[in-house]
Short mmCIF file of C-alpha atoms and ligand atoms in Angstrom, two decimals:
data_model
loop_
_atom_site.label_atom_id
_atom_site.label_comp_id
_atom_site.label_asym_id
_atom_site.label_seq_id
_atom_site.Cartn_x
_atom_site.Cartn_y
_atom_site.Cartn_z
CA UNK A 1 -2.37 12.65 10.85
CA UNK A 2 -1.89 15.66 13.12
CA UNK A 3 1.72 16.73 13.11
CA UNK A 4 3.27 17.87 16.35
CA UNK A 5 4.76 21.33 16.60
CA UNK A 6 8.24 21.48 15.05
CA UNK A 7 11.45 22.38 16.81
CA UNK A 8 9.77 22.87 20.17
CA UNK A 9 8.93 19.17 20.54
CA UNK A 10 12.10 18.13 18.81
CA UNK A 11 11.91 14.38 19.43
CA UNK A 12 13.86 13.03 16.52
CA UNK A 13 14.23 9.38 16.92
CA UNK A 14 12.56 7.07 14.43
CA UNK A 15 12.73 7.64 10.71
CA UNK A 16 10.54 5.72 8.27
CA UNK A 17 11.63 5.37 4.63
CA UNK A 18 9.40 4.09 1.87
CA UNK A 19 11.28 3.90 -1.44
CA UNK A 20 9.48 3.45 -4.75
CA UNK A 21 10.89 3.33 -8.26
CA UNK A 22 11.03 7.13 -8.53
CA UNK A 23 9.99 8.36 -5.09
CA UNK A 24 11.32 8.28 -1.56
CA UNK A 25 8.68 8.94 1.11
CA UNK A 26 9.88 9.69 4.62
CA UNK A 27 8.36 10.35 8.01
CA UNK A 28 9.96 11.26 11.30
CA UNK A 29 8.40 10.00 14.54
CA UNK A 30 9.00 10.68 18.19
CA UNK A 31 10.78 8.16 20.35
CA UNK A 32 7.58 6.33 21.25
CA UNK A 33 6.52 6.09 17.57
CA UNK A 34 3.28 7.84 18.50
CA UNK A 35 3.59 11.26 16.93
CA UNK A 36 4.62 12.11 13.40
CA UNK A 37 6.85 15.16 13.66
CA UNK A 38 7.62 15.77 10.01
CA UNK A 39 7.46 13.99 6.68
CA UNK A 40 7.26 14.29 2.95
CA UNK A 41 8.42 12.83 -0.32
CA UNK A 42 11.21 13.22 -2.83
CA UNK A 43 9.70 12.60 -6.24
CA UNK A 44 11.82 12.29 -9.39
CA UNK A 45 8.66 12.03 -11.55
CA UNK A 46 10.56 9.62 -13.78
CA UNK A 47 13.21 12.30 -14.50
CA UNK A 48 16.90 11.47 -14.26
CA UNK A 49 18.08 15.01 -13.57
CA UNK A 50 15.83 16.60 -10.94
CA UNK A 51 13.29 15.88 -8.23
CA UNK A 52 10.68 17.70 -6.18
CA UNK A 53 11.48 17.70 -2.47
CA UNK A 54 8.29 17.99 -0.45
CA UNK A 55 8.52 18.71 3.28
CA UNK A 56 5.79 19.12 5.86
CA UNK A 57 5.78 19.71 9.56
CA UNK A 58 3.30 21.26 11.92
CA UNK A 59 1.70 24.26 10.26
CA UNK A 60 4.07 24.37 7.30
CA UNK A 61 4.34 22.60 4.01
CA UNK A 62 6.62 23.44 1.09
CA UNK A 63 8.33 22.04 -1.98
CA UNK A 64 11.52 22.86 -3.82
CA UNK A 65 13.46 21.39 -6.71
CA UNK A 66 16.46 19.16 -6.11
CA UNK A 67 18.93 18.95 -8.97
CA UNK A 68 20.56 15.58 -9.57
CA UNK A 69 19.82 12.08 -10.72
CA UNK A 70 17.90 9.60 -8.52
CA UNK A 71 20.41 8.83 -5.80
CA UNK A 72 19.18 7.57 -2.44
CA UNK A 73 22.36 8.51 -0.54
CA UNK A 74 21.97 12.10 -1.66
CA UNK A 75 18.23 11.94 -0.93
CA UNK A 76 18.67 10.58 2.61
CA UNK A 77 21.31 13.24 3.31
CA UNK A 78 18.92 15.93 2.03
CA UNK A 79 16.22 14.62 4.36
CA UNK A 80 18.61 14.69 7.30
CA UNK A 81 19.73 18.25 6.46
CA UNK A 82 16.17 19.46 6.15
CA UNK A 83 15.10 17.88 9.43
CA UNK A 84 18.12 19.30 11.23
CA UNK A 85 17.51 22.75 9.76
CA UNK A 86 13.98 22.58 11.18
CA UNK A 87 15.20 21.88 14.67
CA UNK A 88 14.78 18.09 14.62
CA UNK A 89 18.32 17.42 15.64
CA UNK A 90 18.10 14.53 18.10
CA UNK A 91 19.81 11.41 16.81
CA UNK A 92 17.87 8.93 14.71
CA UNK A 93 18.14 5.68 16.65
CA UNK A 94 15.94 3.50 14.41
CA UNK A 95 15.12 3.54 10.71
CA UNK A 96 12.10 1.55 9.55
CA UNK A 97 12.18 0.56 5.88
CA UNK A 98 9.12 -0.52 3.93
CA UNK A 99 10.05 -3.51 1.79
CA UNK A 100 7.31 -4.65 -0.56
CA UNK A 101 8.35 -8.28 -0.96
CA UNK A 102 9.58 -10.46 1.88
CA UNK A 103 9.46 -13.64 -0.22
CA UNK A 104 8.79 -16.94 1.55
CA UNK A 105 11.42 -16.28 4.24
CA UNK A 106 10.22 -13.12 5.99
CA UNK A 107 6.86 -13.33 7.72
CA UNK A 108 7.52 -10.56 10.22
CA UNK A 109 9.57 -7.40 10.63
CA UNK A 110 13.32 -7.99 11.11
CA UNK A 111 16.48 -6.16 12.05
CA UNK A 112 18.57 -5.69 8.94
CA UNK A 113 22.04 -7.14 9.27
CA UNK A 114 24.39 -8.31 6.53
CA UNK A 115 22.76 -11.75 6.34
CA UNK A 116 19.25 -10.26 6.02
CA UNK A 117 20.60 -7.80 3.46
CA UNK A 118 21.90 -10.71 1.37
CA UNK A 119 18.65 -12.63 1.62
CA UNK A 120 16.71 -9.54 0.55
CA UNK A 121 19.03 -9.19 -2.40
CA UNK A 122 18.14 -12.72 -3.50
CA UNK A 123 14.39 -12.06 -3.18
CA UNK A 124 14.67 -9.01 -5.44
CA UNK A 125 14.02 -11.08 -8.55
CA UNK A 126 10.50 -11.71 -7.19
CA UNK A 127 9.76 -7.98 -7.12
CA UNK A 128 12.07 -6.33 -9.65
CA UNK A 129 10.07 -3.08 -9.68
CA UNK A 130 9.73 -2.73 -5.93
CA UNK A 131 12.55 -4.28 -3.93
CA UNK A 132 15.70 -2.88 -5.63
CA UNK A 133 14.87 0.78 -4.82
CA UNK A 134 14.05 -0.18 -1.22
CA UNK A 135 17.38 -1.99 -0.91
CA UNK A 136 19.22 0.99 -2.36
CA UNK A 137 17.51 3.16 0.27
CA UNK A 138 18.54 0.69 3.02
CA UNK A 139 22.12 0.83 1.80
CA UNK A 140 22.09 4.64 1.74
CA UNK A 141 20.43 4.96 5.16
CA UNK A 142 22.89 2.53 6.78
CA UNK A 143 25.69 4.81 5.61
CA UNK A 144 24.01 8.04 6.69
CA UNK A 145 22.81 6.59 10.04
CA UNK A 146 25.52 4.03 10.92
CA UNK A 147 24.61 4.01 14.63
CA UNK A 148 20.88 3.44 14.16
CA UNK A 149 19.18 0.05 14.03
CA UNK A 150 17.62 -0.58 10.62
CA UNK A 151 14.41 -2.57 10.41
CA UNK A 152 12.64 -4.07 7.41
CA UNK A 153 8.84 -4.18 7.48
CA UNK A 154 7.25 -6.24 4.70
CA UNK A 155 4.04 -5.79 2.74
CA UNK A 156 3.80 -9.53 2.27
CA UNK A 157 4.31 -10.53 5.93
CA UNK A 158 0.64 -10.12 6.97
CA UNK A 159 -0.30 -12.80 4.43
CA UNK A 160 1.89 -15.52 5.83
CA UNK A 161 -1.28 -16.64 7.65
CA UNK A 162 -3.32 -17.03 4.43
CA UNK A 163 -4.90 -20.49 4.13
CA UNK A 164 -3.14 -22.80 1.71
CA UNK A 165 -6.18 -22.99 -0.60
CA UNK A 166 -5.65 -19.25 -1.25
CA UNK A 167 -1.89 -19.49 -1.58
CA UNK A 168 -1.65 -22.21 -4.25
CA UNK A 169 -2.70 -21.43 -7.83
CA UNK A 170 -4.63 -24.02 -9.85
CA UNK A 171 -1.52 -24.83 -11.91
CA UNK A 172 0.65 -27.95 -11.82
CA UNK A 173 1.46 -28.42 -8.14
CA UNK A 174 5.18 -28.82 -8.93
CA UNK A 175 5.26 -25.16 -9.95
CA UNK A 176 4.34 -24.26 -6.39
CA UNK A 177 6.94 -26.61 -4.95
CA UNK A 178 9.77 -26.15 -7.43
CA UNK A 179 9.35 -22.62 -8.75
CA UNK A 180 7.66 -21.00 -5.75
CA UNK A 181 4.65 -19.92 -7.84
CA UNK A 182 2.19 -18.86 -5.15
CA UNK A 183 0.08 -16.02 -3.88
CA UNK A 184 2.01 -13.65 -1.63
CA UNK A 185 -0.47 -10.77 -1.25
CA UNK A 186 0.60 -7.12 -0.93
CA UNK A 187 -0.40 -3.87 0.86
CA UNK A 188 -0.27 -5.99 4.02
CA UNK A 189 0.99 -3.16 6.23
CA UNK A 190 -2.07 -1.09 5.34
CA UNK A 191 -4.55 -3.99 5.58
CA UNK A 192 -3.15 -5.08 8.95
CA UNK A 193 -3.37 -1.52 10.28
CA UNK A 194 -6.97 -1.12 9.05
CA UNK A 195 -8.02 -4.47 10.53
CA UNK A 196 -6.66 -3.43 13.92
CA UNK A 197 -8.15 0.05 13.71
CA UNK A 198 -11.56 -1.30 12.64
CA UNK A 199 -11.62 -3.67 15.62
CA UNK A 200 -10.85 -0.69 17.87
CA UNK A 201 -13.56 1.50 16.32
CA UNK A 202 -16.09 -1.32 16.63
CA UNK A 203 -14.85 -2.15 20.15
CA UNK A 204 -14.36 -5.78 19.15
CA UNK A 205 -10.59 -6.10 19.64
CA UNK A 206 -10.78 -9.58 21.11
CA UNK A 207 -13.34 -10.97 18.69
CA UNK A 208 -11.68 -13.69 16.61
CA UNK A 209 -14.85 -13.91 14.47
CA UNK A 210 -14.94 -10.27 13.42
CA UNK A 211 -15.43 -10.37 9.62
CA UNK A 212 -13.92 -7.47 7.68
CA UNK A 213 -13.54 -6.65 4.01
CA UNK A 214 -10.87 -4.01 3.50
CA UNK A 215 -10.62 -2.14 0.20
CA UNK A 216 -7.27 -0.35 -0.16
CA UNK A 217 -7.91 1.90 -3.16
CA UNK A 218 -4.98 4.11 -4.13
CA UNK A 219 -2.69 4.07 -7.15
CA UNK A 220 -2.40 0.37 -6.35
CA UNK A 221 -5.64 -1.32 -5.31
CA UNK A 222 -6.30 -4.48 -3.35
CA UNK A 223 -9.01 -6.00 -1.19
CA UNK A 224 -8.53 -8.38 1.72
CA UNK A 225 -11.01 -10.50 3.65
CA UNK A 226 -10.05 -10.66 7.32
CA UNK A 227 -11.42 -12.70 10.19
CA UNK A 228 -10.35 -11.57 13.66
CA UNK A 229 -7.25 -9.74 12.34
CA UNK A 230 -6.13 -12.78 10.25
CA UNK A 231 -6.25 -12.63 6.44
CA UNK A 232 -8.55 -15.18 4.83
CA UNK A 233 -8.32 -14.11 1.16
CA UNK A 234 -6.74 -11.28 -0.81
CA UNK A 235 -6.78 -10.05 -4.39
CA UNK A 236 -3.09 -9.42 -5.11
CA UNK A 237 -1.11 -12.53 -5.92
CA UNK A 238 2.35 -13.65 -6.95
CA UNK A 239 2.90 -10.02 -7.95
CA UNK A 240 1.00 -6.80 -7.19
CA UNK A 241 -0.54 -7.04 -10.67
CA UNK A 242 -3.37 -9.42 -9.82
CA UNK A 243 -6.84 -8.53 -8.63
CA UNK A 244 -8.65 -5.20 -8.79
CA UNK A 245 -8.29 -2.69 -11.61
CA UNK A 246 -5.76 0.01 -10.61
CA UNK A 247 -4.41 3.39 -11.73
CA UNK A 248 -2.10 1.98 -14.40
CA UNK A 249 -2.18 -1.77 -13.66
CA UNK A 250 -4.72 -4.01 -15.32
CA UNK A 251 -5.50 -6.25 -12.36
CA UNK A 252 -6.75 -9.74 -13.25
CA UNK A 253 -7.24 -10.54 -16.92
CA UNK A 254 -7.55 -13.75 -18.90
CA UNK A 255 -3.94 -15.02 -19.25
CA UNK A 256 -4.99 -16.32 -22.67
CA UNK A 257 -4.94 -12.69 -23.86
CA UNK A 258 -1.17 -12.62 -23.34
CA UNK A 259 -0.66 -15.87 -25.23
CA UNK A 260 -2.74 -14.48 -28.09
CA UNK A 261 -0.82 -11.18 -28.20
CA UNK A 262 2.52 -12.98 -28.15
CA UNK A 263 1.49 -15.35 -30.89
CA UNK A 264 -0.58 -13.16 -33.20
CA UNK A 265 0.94 -9.71 -32.59
CA UNK A 266 4.51 -10.76 -31.74
CA UNK A 267 4.53 -8.78 -28.52
CA UNK A 268 7.57 -9.26 -26.35
CA UNK A 269 7.83 -9.67 -22.61
CA UNK A 270 9.07 -6.13 -21.89
CA UNK A 271 6.34 -4.55 -23.97
CA UNK A 272 3.64 -6.58 -22.22
CA UNK A 273 5.20 -5.75 -18.86
CA UNK A 274 5.05 -2.03 -19.66
CA UNK A 275 1.44 -2.25 -20.87
CA UNK A 276 0.14 -4.35 -17.97
CA UNK A 277 1.92 -2.36 -15.25
CA UNK A 278 1.97 1.18 -16.62
CA UNK A 279 -0.48 1.64 -19.46
CA UNK A 280 -3.60 -0.19 -18.31
CA UNK A 281 -6.21 0.26 -15.58
CA UNK A 282 -7.88 3.67 -15.24
CA UNK A 283 -5.31 5.18 -17.63
CA UNK A 284 -5.65 2.49 -20.26
CA UNK A 285 -9.44 2.62 -20.37
CA UNK A 286 -10.03 6.37 -19.94
CA UNK A 287 -7.04 7.51 -22.01
CA UNK A 288 -7.14 10.55 -19.71
CA UNK A 289 -5.11 9.82 -16.59
CA UNK A 290 -4.28 7.26 -13.95
CA UNK A 291 -5.28 9.79 -11.30
CA UNK A 292 -8.80 9.05 -10.09
CA UNK A 293 -9.63 12.74 -9.53
CA UNK A 294 -8.85 13.57 -13.16
CA UNK A 295 -10.78 10.58 -14.46
CA UNK A 296 -13.75 11.62 -12.28
CA UNK A 297 -13.58 15.20 -13.59
CA UNK A 298 -13.55 13.99 -17.19
CA UNK A 299 -16.43 11.60 -16.54
CA UNK A 300 -18.43 14.46 -15.02
CA UNK A 301 -17.72 16.50 -18.14
CA UNK A 302 -19.22 13.76 -20.30
CA UNK A 303 -16.08 11.82 -21.34
CA UNK A 304 -17.47 8.37 -22.20
CA UNK A 305 -14.33 6.31 -21.69
CA UNK A 306 -13.64 8.02 -18.36
CA UNK A 307 -17.17 7.00 -17.27
CA UNK A 308 -16.56 3.46 -18.49
CA UNK A 309 -13.27 3.30 -16.55
CA UNK A 310 -15.00 4.31 -13.32
CA UNK A 311 -17.87 1.89 -13.92
CA UNK A 312 -15.40 -0.97 -14.48
CA UNK A 313 -13.33 0.06 -11.47
CA UNK A 314 -16.37 0.09 -9.16
CA UNK A 315 -17.87 -3.11 -10.59
CA UNK A 316 -14.71 -5.10 -9.93
CA UNK A 317 -14.54 -3.87 -6.35
CA UNK A 318 -18.22 -4.74 -5.82
CA UNK A 319 -17.83 -8.25 -7.28
CA UNK A 320 -14.86 -8.85 -5.00
CA UNK A 321 -16.82 -7.69 -1.95
CA UNK A 322 -19.57 -10.14 -2.92
CA UNK A 323 -17.12 -13.01 -3.27
CA UNK A 324 -15.36 -12.18 -0.01
CA UNK A 325 -18.69 -11.87 1.83
CA UNK A 326 -19.40 -15.46 0.81
CA UNK A 327 -15.89 -16.57 1.81
CA UNK A 328 -16.33 -14.99 5.25
CA UNK A 329 -19.95 -16.10 5.67
CA UNK A 330 -21.09 -12.48 6.08
CA UNK A 331 -19.62 -9.03 6.72
CA UNK A 332 -19.37 -7.12 9.99
CA UNK A 333 -17.62 -4.15 8.42
CA UNK A 334 -16.63 -2.95 4.97
CA UNK A 335 -13.63 -0.64 5.06
CA UNK A 336 -12.51 1.95 2.53
CA UNK A 337 -8.94 3.23 2.74
CA UNK A 338 -6.07 4.88 0.75
CA UNK A 339 -6.36 7.88 -1.59
CA UNK A 340 -9.51 6.93 -3.49
CA UNK A 341 -11.15 4.94 -0.68
CA UNK A 342 -10.66 7.74 1.84
CA UNK A 343 -11.55 10.66 -0.41
CA UNK A 344 -13.89 9.75 -3.25
CA UNK A 345 -17.49 9.95 -2.00
CA UNK A 346 -18.80 9.10 -5.44
CA UNK A 347 -16.72 5.94 -5.71
CA UNK A 348 -17.87 4.74 -2.28
CA UNK A 349 -21.41 5.52 -3.29
CA UNK A 350 -21.10 3.60 -6.56
CA UNK A 351 -19.54 0.57 -4.90
CA UNK A 352 -22.19 0.45 -2.18
CA UNK A 353 -25.03 0.94 -4.68
CA UNK A 354 -24.75 -2.74 -5.51
CA UNK A 355 -24.58 -4.03 -1.98
CA UNK A 356 -28.20 -3.64 -0.87
CA UNK A 357 -28.77 -7.33 -1.52
CA UNK A 358 -26.25 -8.00 1.28
CA UNK A 359 -28.06 -5.40 3.41
CA UNK A 360 -24.86 -3.35 3.47
CA UNK A 361 -26.44 0.10 3.43
CA UNK A 362 -24.59 3.38 2.94
CA UNK A 363 -25.90 6.54 4.61
CA UNK A 364 -25.44 9.12 1.83
CA UNK A 365 -25.40 12.09 4.22
CA UNK A 366 -22.67 10.52 6.35
CA UNK A 367 -20.80 9.56 3.18
CA UNK A 368 -20.79 13.20 2.05
CA UNK A 369 -19.62 14.62 5.35
CA UNK A 370 -17.39 11.76 6.54
CA UNK A 371 -14.38 12.49 8.71
CA UNK A 372 -11.35 10.20 9.12
CA UNK A 373 -12.06 6.89 10.85
CA UNK A 374 -15.82 7.25 10.77
CA UNK A 375 -18.81 4.96 10.22
CA UNK A 376 -20.88 5.92 7.17
CA UNK A 377 -23.43 3.09 7.24
CA UNK A 378 -27.14 3.49 7.89
CA UNK A 379 -28.20 2.59 11.41
CA UNK A 380 -30.06 -0.51 10.22
CA UNK A 381 -27.29 -1.74 7.89
CA UNK A 382 -26.18 -5.31 8.69
CA UNK A 383 -22.55 -4.27 8.32
CA UNK A 384 -20.78 -1.08 9.33
CA UNK A 385 -19.08 0.85 6.54
CA UNK A 386 -15.89 2.51 7.78
CA UNK A 387 -13.60 5.04 6.17
CA UNK A 388 -10.19 4.56 7.75
CA UNK A 389 -7.16 6.70 7.12
CA UNK A 390 -4.37 4.24 6.51
CA UNK A 391 -1.19 4.88 8.49
CA UNK A 392 1.44 2.61 7.03
CA UNK A 393 4.28 4.87 8.18
CA UNK A 394 3.08 4.79 11.76
CA UNK A 395 2.87 1.00 11.73
CA UNK A 396 6.42 0.81 10.38
CA UNK A 397 7.57 3.22 13.10
CA UNK A 398 5.91 1.03 15.76
CA UNK A 399 7.67 -2.08 14.43
CA UNK A 400 10.99 -0.20 14.38
CA UNK A 401 10.48 0.97 17.94
CA UNK A 402 9.56 -2.55 19.14
CA UNK A 403 12.56 -4.20 17.48
CA UNK A 404 14.90 -1.47 18.67
CA UNK A 405 13.74 -2.10 22.27
CA UNK A 406 14.10 -5.87 21.84
CA UNK A 407 17.60 -5.55 20.43
CA UNK A 408 18.94 -3.17 23.08
P1 LIG B 501 -2.60 6.77 -2.88
O1 LIG B 501 -1.86 5.79 -3.74
O2 LIG B 501 -3.19 6.17 -1.65
O3 LIG B 501 -1.82 8.03 -2.60
O4 LIG B 501 -3.87 7.25 -3.74
C1 LIG B 501 -3.74 7.94 -4.96
C2 LIG B 501 -5.10 7.99 -5.65
O5 LIG B 501 -6.05 8.62 -4.77
C3 LIG B 501 -5.09 8.78 -6.94
O6 LIG B 501 -5.82 8.08 -7.94
C4 LIG B 501 -5.82 10.05 -6.56
O7 LIG B 501 -6.52 10.61 -7.65
C5 LIG B 501 -6.81 9.53 -5.54
N1 LIG B 501 -7.31 10.64 -4.71
C6 LIG B 501 -6.61 11.40 -3.85
N2 LIG B 501 -7.41 12.37 -3.34
C7 LIG B 501 -8.63 12.21 -3.90
C8 LIG B 501 -9.88 12.90 -3.81
N3 LIG B 501 -10.04 13.95 -3.02
N4 LIG B 501 -10.92 12.43 -4.56
C9 LIG B 501 -10.77 11.36 -5.37
N5 LIG B 501 -9.62 10.67 -5.50
C10 LIG B 501 -8.57 11.10 -4.79
#
């Protein structure tokens, strides 16, 4: 996204916070939630004594080290200080918070009050890795910005429209009813944004039959089948562990493997959790890195397991596209987004190499030179192939702006 010029524009009004287990991403938007004025990330890199503070605004970008343990109050204050020092000193009137899991209760963005705060607290057990840091950031931001409205935007909300056949797992039905074992789906903010943006690019905004397959390929990876901006199927499930192979997450595996490891190798829950969430995927197979660029570099240098990791990664995406094409009864557009989807030409090329049978045809020249939000399909391809730059922060800012207006 183009950043506006710094202090001269000086429209500080909506702040977006996206808290992960050891990062806090932030972005400052103008009052209309149209222009990103500044942004960055505080990254503790798993350390409990220091973090890197990254800041960018128009024309400048820099990083420095912050000393101190992960503490969101300190982090939000640092963000405020840095913004103010750069001339962004208008009051923040709305803070949009990305919350990964909205549980069964939240199917749209909400104003955070004490009741919502309590409900979110209860949902935390559903997403122990993701929700607690976000709630800590909410708590900190409410203290630092007591006069602003605080809004929660959920990754799961987009999927509240998923058909029941996709929501229920083929397990005893009581588990769905009594234990709430069901598919939630994640990355919904990104998938919803891409669906809307694709409809705009294709000039089919009002077409309720527009069939899209969106591949969000970043550190976390998921694919969603969408018809007319409504989700029809998605790969992530009860947790963000299901589905495609990811940077460090396994994606779908035979659950019998876990039973075997517990029984024959006496592996405990926490160990399996660590392996499935942090030691698998691209990292687990390549043994090199979870970062796609590094795995690609190693593969190019002849590293066999790095090549295998990329082949597996691409194959699983391709199989999912095939399955979703059948679910949708055809594809009007295939969309690549997030770090790998937006930037890796070779990955897009590999994925599309298996799609000729669907007459989804990549134009290699356009793939090499692609710019953001462009069509890289051949003219005679049945489906368009779009690379879309995902803008989760902007969507959160829009929701914050809308709810702030409604509540005033
Ligand atoms: P995200 O979670 O969306 O930030 O995406 C992170 C992933 O995108 C990492 O695996 C990066 O290696 C990958 N990525 C970022 N830039 C590139 C690039 N230029 N080429 C290939 N992969 C990239």
